[in-house]
Coordinates of C-alpha atoms in Angstrom, one line a residue:
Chain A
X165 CA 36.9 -13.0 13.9
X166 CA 38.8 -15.6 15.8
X167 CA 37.5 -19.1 14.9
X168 CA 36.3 -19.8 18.9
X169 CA 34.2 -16.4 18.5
X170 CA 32.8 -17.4 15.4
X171 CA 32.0 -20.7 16.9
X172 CA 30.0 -19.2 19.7
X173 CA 28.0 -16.8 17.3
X174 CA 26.9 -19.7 15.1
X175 CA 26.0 -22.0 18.1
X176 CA 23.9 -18.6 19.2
X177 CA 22.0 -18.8 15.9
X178 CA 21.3 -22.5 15.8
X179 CA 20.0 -21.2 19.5
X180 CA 18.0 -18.5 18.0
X181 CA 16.5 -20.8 15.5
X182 CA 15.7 -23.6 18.0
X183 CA 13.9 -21.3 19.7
X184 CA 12.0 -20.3 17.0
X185 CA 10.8 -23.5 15.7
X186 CA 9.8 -24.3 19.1
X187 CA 7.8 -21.3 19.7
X188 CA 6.0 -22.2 16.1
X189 CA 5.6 -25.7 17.4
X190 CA 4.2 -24.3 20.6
X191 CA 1.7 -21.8 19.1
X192 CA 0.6 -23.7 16.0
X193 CA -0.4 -26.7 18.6
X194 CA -2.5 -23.9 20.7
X195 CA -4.1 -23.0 17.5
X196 CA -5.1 -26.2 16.4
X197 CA -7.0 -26.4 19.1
X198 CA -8.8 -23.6 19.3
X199 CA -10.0 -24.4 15.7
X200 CA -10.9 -28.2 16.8
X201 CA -13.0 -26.5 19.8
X202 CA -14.7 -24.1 17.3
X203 CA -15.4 -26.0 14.8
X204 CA -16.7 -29.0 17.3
X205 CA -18.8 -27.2 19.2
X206 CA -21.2 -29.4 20.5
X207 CA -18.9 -32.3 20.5
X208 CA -18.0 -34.0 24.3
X209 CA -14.3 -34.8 23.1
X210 CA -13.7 -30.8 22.8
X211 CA -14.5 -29.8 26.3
X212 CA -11.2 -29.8 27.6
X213 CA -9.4 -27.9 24.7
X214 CA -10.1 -24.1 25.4
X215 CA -8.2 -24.9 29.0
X216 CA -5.5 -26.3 27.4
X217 CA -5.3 -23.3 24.7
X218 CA -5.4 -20.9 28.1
X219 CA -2.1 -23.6 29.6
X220 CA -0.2 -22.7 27.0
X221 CA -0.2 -18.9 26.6
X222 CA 2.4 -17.3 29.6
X223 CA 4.8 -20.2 28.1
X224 CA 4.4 -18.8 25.0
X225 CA 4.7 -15.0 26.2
X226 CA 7.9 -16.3 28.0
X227 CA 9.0 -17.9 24.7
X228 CA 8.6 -14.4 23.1
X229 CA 10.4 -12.6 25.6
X230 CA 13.8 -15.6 25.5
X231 CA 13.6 -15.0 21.8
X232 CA 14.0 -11.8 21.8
X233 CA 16.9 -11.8 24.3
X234 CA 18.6 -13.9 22.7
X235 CA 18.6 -12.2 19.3
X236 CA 19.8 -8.8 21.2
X237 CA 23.2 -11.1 22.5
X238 CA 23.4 -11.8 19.0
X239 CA 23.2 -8.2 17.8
X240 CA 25.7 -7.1 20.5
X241 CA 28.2 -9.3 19.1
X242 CA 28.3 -6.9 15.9
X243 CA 30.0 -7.6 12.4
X244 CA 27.3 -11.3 11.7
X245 CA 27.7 -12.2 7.8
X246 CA 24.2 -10.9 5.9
X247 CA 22.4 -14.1 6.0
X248 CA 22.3 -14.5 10.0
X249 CA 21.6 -10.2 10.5
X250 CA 18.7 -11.3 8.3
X251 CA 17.9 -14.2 10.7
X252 CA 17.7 -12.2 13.9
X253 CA 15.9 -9.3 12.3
X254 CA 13.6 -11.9 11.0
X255 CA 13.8 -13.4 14.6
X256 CA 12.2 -10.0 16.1
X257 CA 9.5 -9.3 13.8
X258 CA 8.4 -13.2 13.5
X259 CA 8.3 -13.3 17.7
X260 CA 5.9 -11.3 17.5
X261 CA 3.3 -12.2 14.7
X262 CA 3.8 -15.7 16.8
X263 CA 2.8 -14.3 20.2
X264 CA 0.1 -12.9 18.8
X265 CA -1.8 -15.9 17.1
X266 CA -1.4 -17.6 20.5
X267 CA -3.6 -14.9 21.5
X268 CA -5.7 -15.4 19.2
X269 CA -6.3 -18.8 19.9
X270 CA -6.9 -17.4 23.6
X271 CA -9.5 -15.0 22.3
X272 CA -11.0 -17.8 20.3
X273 CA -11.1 -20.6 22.9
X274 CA -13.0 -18.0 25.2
X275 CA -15.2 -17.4 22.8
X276 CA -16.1 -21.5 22.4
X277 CA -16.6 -21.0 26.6
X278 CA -19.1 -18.2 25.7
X279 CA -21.0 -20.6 22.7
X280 CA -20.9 -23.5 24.9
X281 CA -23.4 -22.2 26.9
X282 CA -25.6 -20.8 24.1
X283 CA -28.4 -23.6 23.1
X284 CA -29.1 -21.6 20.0
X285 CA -25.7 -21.8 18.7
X286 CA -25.7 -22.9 15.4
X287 CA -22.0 -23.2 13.3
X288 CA -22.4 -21.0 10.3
X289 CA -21.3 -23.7 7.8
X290 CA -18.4 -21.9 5.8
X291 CA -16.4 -21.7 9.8
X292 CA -15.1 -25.7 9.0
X293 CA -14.0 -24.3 5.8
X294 CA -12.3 -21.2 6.8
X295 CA -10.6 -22.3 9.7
X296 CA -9.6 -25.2 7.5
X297 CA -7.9 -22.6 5.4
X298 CA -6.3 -20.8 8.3
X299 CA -4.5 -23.8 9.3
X300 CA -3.3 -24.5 6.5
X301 CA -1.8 -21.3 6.0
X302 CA -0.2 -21.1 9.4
X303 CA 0.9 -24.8 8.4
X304 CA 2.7 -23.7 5.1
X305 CA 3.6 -20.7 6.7
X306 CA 5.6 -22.0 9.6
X307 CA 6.7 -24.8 7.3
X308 CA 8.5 -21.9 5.2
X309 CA 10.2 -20.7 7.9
X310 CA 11.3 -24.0 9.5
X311 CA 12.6 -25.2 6.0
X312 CA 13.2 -22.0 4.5
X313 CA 11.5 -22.2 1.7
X314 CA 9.8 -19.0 -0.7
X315 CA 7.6 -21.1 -2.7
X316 CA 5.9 -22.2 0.1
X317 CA 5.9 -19.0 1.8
X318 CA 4.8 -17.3 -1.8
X319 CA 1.7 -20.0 -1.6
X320 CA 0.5 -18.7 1.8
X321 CA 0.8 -15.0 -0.2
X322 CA -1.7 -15.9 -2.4
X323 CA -4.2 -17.8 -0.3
X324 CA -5.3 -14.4 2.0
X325 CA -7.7 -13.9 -0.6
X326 CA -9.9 -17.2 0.0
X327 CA -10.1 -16.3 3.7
X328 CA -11.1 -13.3 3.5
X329 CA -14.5 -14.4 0.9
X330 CA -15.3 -17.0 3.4
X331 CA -14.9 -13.7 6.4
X332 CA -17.6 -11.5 3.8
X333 CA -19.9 -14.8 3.4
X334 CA -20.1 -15.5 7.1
X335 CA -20.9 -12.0 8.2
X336 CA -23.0 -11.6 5.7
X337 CA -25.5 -15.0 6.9
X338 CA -24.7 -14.0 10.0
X339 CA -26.3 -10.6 9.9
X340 CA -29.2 -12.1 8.0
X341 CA -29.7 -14.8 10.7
X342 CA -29.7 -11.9 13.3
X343 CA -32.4 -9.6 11.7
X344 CA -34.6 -12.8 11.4
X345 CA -34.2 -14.4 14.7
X346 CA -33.9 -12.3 17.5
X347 CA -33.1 -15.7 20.0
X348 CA -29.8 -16.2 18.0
X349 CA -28.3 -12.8 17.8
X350 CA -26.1 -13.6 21.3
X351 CA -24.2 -16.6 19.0
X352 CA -24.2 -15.4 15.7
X353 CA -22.2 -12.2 17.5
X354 CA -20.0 -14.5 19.1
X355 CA -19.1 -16.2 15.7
X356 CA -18.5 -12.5 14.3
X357 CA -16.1 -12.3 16.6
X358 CA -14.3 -15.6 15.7
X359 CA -14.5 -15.3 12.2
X360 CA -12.6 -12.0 12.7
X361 CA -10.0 -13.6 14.9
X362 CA -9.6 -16.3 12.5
X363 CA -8.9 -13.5 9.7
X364 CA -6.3 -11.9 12.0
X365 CA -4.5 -15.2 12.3
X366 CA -4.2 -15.4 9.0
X367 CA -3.0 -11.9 8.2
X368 CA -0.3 -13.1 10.6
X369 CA 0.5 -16.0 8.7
X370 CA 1.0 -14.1 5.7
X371 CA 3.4 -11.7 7.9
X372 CA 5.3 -14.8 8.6
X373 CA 5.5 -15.5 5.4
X374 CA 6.8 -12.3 3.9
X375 CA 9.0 -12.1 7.0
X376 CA 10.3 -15.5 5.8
X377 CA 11.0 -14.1 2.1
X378 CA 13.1 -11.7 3.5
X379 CA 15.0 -13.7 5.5
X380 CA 16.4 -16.3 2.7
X381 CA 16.0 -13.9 -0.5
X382 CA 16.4 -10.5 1.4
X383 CA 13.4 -9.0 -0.3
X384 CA 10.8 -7.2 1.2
X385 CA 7.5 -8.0 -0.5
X386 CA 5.1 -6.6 1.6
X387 CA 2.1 -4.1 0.7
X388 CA 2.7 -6.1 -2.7
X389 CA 5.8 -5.1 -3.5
X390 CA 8.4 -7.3 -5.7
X391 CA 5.9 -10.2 -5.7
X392 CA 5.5 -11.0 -9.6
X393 CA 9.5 -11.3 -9.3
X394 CA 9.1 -14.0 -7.2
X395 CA 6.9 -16.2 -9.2
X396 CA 9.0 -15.1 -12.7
X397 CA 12.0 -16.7 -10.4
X398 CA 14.1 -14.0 -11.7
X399 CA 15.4 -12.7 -8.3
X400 CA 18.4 -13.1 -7.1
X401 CA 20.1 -14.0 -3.9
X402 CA 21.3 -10.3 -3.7
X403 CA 18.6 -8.8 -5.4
X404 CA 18.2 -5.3 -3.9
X405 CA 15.3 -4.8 -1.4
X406 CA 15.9 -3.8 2.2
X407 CA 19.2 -2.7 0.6
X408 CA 17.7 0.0 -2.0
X409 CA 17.2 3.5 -1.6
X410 CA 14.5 3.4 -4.1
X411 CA 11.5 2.2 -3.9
X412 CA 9.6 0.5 -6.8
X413 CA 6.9 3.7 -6.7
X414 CA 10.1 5.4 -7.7
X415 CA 10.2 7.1 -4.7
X416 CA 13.5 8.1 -2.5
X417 CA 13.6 8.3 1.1
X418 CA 13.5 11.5 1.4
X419 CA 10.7 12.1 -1.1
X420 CA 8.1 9.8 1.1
X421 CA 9.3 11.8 4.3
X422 CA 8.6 15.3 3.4
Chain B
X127 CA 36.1 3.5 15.7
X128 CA 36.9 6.5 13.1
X129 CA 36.0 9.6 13.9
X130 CA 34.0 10.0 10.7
X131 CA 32.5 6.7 10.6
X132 CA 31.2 7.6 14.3
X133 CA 30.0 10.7 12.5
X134 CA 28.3 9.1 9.8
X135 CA 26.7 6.5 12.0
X136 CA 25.3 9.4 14.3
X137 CA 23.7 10.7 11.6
X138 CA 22.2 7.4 10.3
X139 CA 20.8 7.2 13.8
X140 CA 19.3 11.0 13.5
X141 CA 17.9 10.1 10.7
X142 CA 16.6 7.0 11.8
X143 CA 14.2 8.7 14.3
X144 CA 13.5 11.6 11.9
X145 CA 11.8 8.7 10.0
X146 CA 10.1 7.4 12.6
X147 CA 9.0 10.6 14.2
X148 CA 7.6 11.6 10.7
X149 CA 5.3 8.2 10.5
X150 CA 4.1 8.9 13.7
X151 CA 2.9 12.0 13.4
X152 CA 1.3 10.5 9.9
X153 CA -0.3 7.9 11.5
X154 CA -1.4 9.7 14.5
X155 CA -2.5 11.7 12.0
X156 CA -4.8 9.5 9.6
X157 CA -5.9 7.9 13.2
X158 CA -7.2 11.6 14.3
X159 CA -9.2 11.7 11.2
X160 CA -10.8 8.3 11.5
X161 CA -11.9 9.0 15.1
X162 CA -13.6 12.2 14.3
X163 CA -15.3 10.5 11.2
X164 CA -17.0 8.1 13.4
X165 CA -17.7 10.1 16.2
X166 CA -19.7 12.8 14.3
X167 CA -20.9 10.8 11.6
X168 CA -23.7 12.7 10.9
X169 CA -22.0 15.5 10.2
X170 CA -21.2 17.2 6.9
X171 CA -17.8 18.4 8.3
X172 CA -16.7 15.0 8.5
X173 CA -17.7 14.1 5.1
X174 CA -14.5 14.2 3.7
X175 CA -12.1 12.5 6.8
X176 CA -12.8 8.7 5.1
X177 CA -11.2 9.6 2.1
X178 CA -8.2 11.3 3.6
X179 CA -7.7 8.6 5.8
X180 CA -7.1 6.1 2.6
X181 CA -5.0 8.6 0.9
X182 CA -2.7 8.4 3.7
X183 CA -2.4 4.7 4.1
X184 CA 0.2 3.9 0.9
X185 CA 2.6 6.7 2.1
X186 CA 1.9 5.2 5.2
X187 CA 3.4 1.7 4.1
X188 CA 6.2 2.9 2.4
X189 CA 7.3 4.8 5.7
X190 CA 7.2 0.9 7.3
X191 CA 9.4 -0.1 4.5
X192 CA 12.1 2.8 4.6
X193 CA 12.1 2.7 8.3
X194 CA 13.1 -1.0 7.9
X195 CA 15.6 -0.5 5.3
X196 CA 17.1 2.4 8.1
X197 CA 17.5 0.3 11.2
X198 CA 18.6 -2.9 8.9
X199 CA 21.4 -0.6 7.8
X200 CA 22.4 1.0 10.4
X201 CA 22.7 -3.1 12.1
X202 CA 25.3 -3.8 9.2
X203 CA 27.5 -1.5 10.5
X204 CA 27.9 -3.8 13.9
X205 CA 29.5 -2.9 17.1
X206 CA 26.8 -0.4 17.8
X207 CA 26.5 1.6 21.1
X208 CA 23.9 0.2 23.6
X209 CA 21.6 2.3 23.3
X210 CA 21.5 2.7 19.8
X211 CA 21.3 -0.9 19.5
X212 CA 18.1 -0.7 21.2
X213 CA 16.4 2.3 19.3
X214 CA 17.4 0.2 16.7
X215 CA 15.1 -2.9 18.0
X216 CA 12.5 -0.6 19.2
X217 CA 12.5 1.0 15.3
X218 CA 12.1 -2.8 14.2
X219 CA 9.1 -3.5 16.3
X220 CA 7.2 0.2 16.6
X221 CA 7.4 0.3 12.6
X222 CA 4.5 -2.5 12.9
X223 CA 2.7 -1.0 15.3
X224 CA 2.8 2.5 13.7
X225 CA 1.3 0.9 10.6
X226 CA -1.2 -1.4 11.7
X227 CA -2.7 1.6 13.2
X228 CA -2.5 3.4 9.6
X229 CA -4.5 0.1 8.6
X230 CA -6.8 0.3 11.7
X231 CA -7.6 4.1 11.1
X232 CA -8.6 2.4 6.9
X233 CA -10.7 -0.7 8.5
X234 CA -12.5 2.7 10.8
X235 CA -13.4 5.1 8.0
X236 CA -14.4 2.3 5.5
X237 CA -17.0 1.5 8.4
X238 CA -18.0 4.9 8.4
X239 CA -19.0 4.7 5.0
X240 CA -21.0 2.2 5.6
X241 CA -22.4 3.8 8.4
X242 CA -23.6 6.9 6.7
X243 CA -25.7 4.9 4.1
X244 CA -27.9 3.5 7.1
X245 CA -30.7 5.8 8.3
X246 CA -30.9 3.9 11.7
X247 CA -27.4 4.4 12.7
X248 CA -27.2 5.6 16.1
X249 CA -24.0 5.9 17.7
X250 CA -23.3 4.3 20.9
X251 CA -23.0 6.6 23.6
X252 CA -20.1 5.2 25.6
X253 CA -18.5 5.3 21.5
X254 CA -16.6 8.9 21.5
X255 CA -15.3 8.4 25.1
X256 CA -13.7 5.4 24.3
X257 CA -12.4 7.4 20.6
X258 CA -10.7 9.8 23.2
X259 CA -9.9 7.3 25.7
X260 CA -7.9 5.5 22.8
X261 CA -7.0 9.0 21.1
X262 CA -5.3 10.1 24.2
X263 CA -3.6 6.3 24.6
X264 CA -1.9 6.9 21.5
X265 CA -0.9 10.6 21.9
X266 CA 1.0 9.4 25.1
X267 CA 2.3 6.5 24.2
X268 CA 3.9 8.5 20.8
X269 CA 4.5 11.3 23.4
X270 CA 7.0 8.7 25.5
X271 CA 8.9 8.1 22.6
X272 CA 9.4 10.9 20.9
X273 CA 10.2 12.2 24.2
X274 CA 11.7 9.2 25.5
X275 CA 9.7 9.4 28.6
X276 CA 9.1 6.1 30.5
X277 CA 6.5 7.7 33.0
X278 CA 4.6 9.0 30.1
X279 CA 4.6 5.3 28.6
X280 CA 3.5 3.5 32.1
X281 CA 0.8 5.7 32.2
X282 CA -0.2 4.3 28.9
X283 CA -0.2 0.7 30.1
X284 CA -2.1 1.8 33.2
X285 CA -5.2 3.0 30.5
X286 CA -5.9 -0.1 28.7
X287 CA -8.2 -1.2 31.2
X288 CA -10.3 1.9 30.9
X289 CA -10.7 1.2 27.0
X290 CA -12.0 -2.5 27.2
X291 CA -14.5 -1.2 29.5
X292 CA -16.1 0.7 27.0
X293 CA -15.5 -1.9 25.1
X294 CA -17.3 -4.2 27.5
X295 CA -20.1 -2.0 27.6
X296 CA -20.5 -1.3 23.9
X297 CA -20.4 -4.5 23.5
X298 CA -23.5 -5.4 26.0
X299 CA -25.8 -3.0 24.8
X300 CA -25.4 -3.0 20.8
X301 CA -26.0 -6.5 21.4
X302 CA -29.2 -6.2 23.2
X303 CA -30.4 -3.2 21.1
X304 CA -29.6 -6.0 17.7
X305 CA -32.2 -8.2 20.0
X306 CA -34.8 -5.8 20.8
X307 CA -34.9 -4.0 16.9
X308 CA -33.9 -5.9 13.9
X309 CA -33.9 -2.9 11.2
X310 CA -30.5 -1.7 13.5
X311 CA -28.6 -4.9 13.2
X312 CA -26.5 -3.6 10.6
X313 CA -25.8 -0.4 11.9
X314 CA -25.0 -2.5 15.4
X315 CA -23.0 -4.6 13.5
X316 CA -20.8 -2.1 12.2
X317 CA -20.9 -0.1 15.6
X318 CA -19.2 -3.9 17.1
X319 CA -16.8 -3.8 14.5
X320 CA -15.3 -0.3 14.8
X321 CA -15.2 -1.0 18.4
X322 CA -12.9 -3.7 17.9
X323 CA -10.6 -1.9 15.8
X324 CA -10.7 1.1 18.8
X325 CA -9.5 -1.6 21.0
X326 CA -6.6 -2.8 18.6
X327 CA -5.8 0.6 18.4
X328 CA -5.2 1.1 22.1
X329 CA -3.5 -2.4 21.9
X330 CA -0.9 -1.1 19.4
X331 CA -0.4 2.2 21.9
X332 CA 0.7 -0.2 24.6
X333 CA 3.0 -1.6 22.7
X334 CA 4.3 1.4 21.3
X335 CA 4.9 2.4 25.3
X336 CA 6.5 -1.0 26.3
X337 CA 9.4 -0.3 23.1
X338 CA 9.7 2.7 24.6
X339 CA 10.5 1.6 27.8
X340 CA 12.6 -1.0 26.7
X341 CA 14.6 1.4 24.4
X342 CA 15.1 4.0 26.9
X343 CA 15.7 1.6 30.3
X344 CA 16.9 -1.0 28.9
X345 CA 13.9 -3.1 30.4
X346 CA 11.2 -5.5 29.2
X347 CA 8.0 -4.9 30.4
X348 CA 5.5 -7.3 28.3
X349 CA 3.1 -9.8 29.8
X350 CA 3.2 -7.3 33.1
X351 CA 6.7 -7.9 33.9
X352 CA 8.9 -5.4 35.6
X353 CA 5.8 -2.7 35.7
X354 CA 6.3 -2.4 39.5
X355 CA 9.7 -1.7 39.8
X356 CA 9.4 1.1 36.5
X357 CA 6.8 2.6 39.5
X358 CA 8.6 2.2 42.9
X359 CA 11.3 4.2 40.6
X360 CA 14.2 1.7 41.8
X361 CA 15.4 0.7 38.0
X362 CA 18.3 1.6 37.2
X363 CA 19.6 2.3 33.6
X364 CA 21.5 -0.6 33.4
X365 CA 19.0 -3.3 35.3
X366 CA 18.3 -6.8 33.5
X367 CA 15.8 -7.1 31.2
X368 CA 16.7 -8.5 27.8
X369 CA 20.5 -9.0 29.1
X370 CA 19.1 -11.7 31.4
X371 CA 19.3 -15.4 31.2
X372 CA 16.6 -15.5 34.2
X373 CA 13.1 -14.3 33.8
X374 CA 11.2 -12.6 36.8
X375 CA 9.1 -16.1 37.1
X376 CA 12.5 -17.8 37.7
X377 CA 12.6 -20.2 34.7
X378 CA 15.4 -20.1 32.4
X379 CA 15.2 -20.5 28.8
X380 CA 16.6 -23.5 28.7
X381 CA 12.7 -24.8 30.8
X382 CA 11.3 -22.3 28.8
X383 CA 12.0 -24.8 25.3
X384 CA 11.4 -28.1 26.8

């Protein structure tokens, strides 16, 4: 490729990946405070947040739609080295698990509008926790992407788990509380419905960061796949993946298709 | 390009949409079974749907997987085709929507096992037209693309109204039947829950139908954009969309990231 070509393409990447991080940026700040507003209720200082969660979303859509543009050019370009065809496939699926936790914080902050107005609401006490553990996973998850790391995006794998036992423990009071007290069944149904928002979230951070994985090692771990190679650090750069015909079942292509 | 590299690339492409074809019609498939389950759960006929429904799921994931593994191939060949280019995107992002509603149609039967423990479930009456108002949603919207029919897919994006109705409405009255009777919380509980995974479902279906549109006109019609020109019929195969620097709402990316 002439050298003035090439020069475009990679200034169209670093493009791509500004974008990127500032769409993160973007999203991450609209779910922070969605969690501050949900996890401080009754507190005056967290009035104003849910509007400013609702402010952010059509720039984020827009942000999803420029992304996704601009990794299309990319594609049109043809013949990009393995490492940036990675990037912009990356790019497409990441776009989306993004717009969607910004949604999630929408959903969220209307639900804090809704318990605002509920005298009986009373925080289940494992929602400071959980959230807490939400954040940090979008927090290492978007961090492994920004900084391209797979141990950090292999530590947001492994933390799913703890969200989803505070998820069981809060439906499970929660159903309790509304059998025995038929005045609280409109809030403890509103916090159901966070609780599940705030497990989606995280599913989405861990999309992020198996998206990431593939990315920088070009291994697709998900549905558990090729994970205990990544803690063993045996894989390599080139380690086959999205590249094999064969899946670890064993199976071909053409077996899982007939 | 060679004549038999063209070849070979044509084929890569036929066999591209095989693959997806095939998941959809698995999916659609393990969805079916899900939405029967819980509409007659009472009924010994239905028994049996839950477990199908899980036994589809891992083929379901390794579908996502080799459907990736397709498309990212095909992309290292470069210099696509337009349109091929795009069916390659649109394989990229339907792939997730395919199987989250595999995982959907799993979080929908595991509810119905739960629900056919409880004595005092009673199903919600709005509940099975919503399951067909959802069940055709996804029919169409998997109709438009193996089709590649853009009216088929706007009609899906005009029915996602009529589902969070229902939902609405579900909604409102399991939560004043939890008030009224405590000994149906539970089964209420798990009524609200499938409901929400209905409405993700019909989520994913309009999805589905915006890919479509965007693989076969070339136009992106998230967030509401476009839709009235797909209906006053005046786009033409080659409008903007994802080409253009300029969205509808007259920003430009570079406002978009600042």
């Amino acid at each position: 490729m002439a050298t003035s070509a090439r020069l475009t393409e990679s200034l169209m990447v670093d493009t791509l990946m500004n974008y990127l991080v500032s769409m993160a940026r973007t999203v991450e700040s609209a779910m922070n405070r969605a969690l501050d507003a949900i996890v401080s209720l009754d507190h005056p200082r967290t009035a104003a947040l849910p509007g400013e969660v609702f402010l952010l979303e059509p720039r984020i859509n827009e942000m999803e739609i420029v992304i996704d543009e601009q990794a299309i050019r990319l594609l049109r370009l043809g013949s990009l080295p393995e490492e940036e065809l990675r990037l912009i496939v990356a790019a497409l699926k990441l776009n989306n698990d993004l717009e969607r936790i910004g949604d999630l914080a929408v959903n969220l902050a209307e639900g804090v509008v809704s318990l605002r107005q509920m005298p009986d609401a009373q925080i289940p006490e494992e929602l400071a926790p959980m959230a807490s553990a939400v954040r940090t996973m979008v927090s290492q998850s978007l961090g492994a992407l920004i900084s391209r790391s797979v141990e950090m995006a292999t530590t947001v794998l492994e933390s799913d788990d703890v969200v989803d036992r505070y998820r069981d423990r809060i439906f499970e009071r929660q159903l309790k509380r509304m059998t025995g007290e038929p005045q609280v069944v409109a809030p403890c149904f509103q916090f159901v419905l966070a609780t599940r928002h705030l497990e989606r979230i995280a599913d989405h951070a861990t999309n992020i960061a198996e998206v990431t994985i593939f990315w920088v090692r070009g291994l697709d771990v998900r549905h558990g796949r090729g994970l205990g190679g990544l803690r063993e650090s045996n894989v390599t750069k080139n380690s086959p993946g999205l590249d094999s015909d064969v899946t670890p079942g064993g199976h071909t292509d053409h077996l899982i298709f007939t």
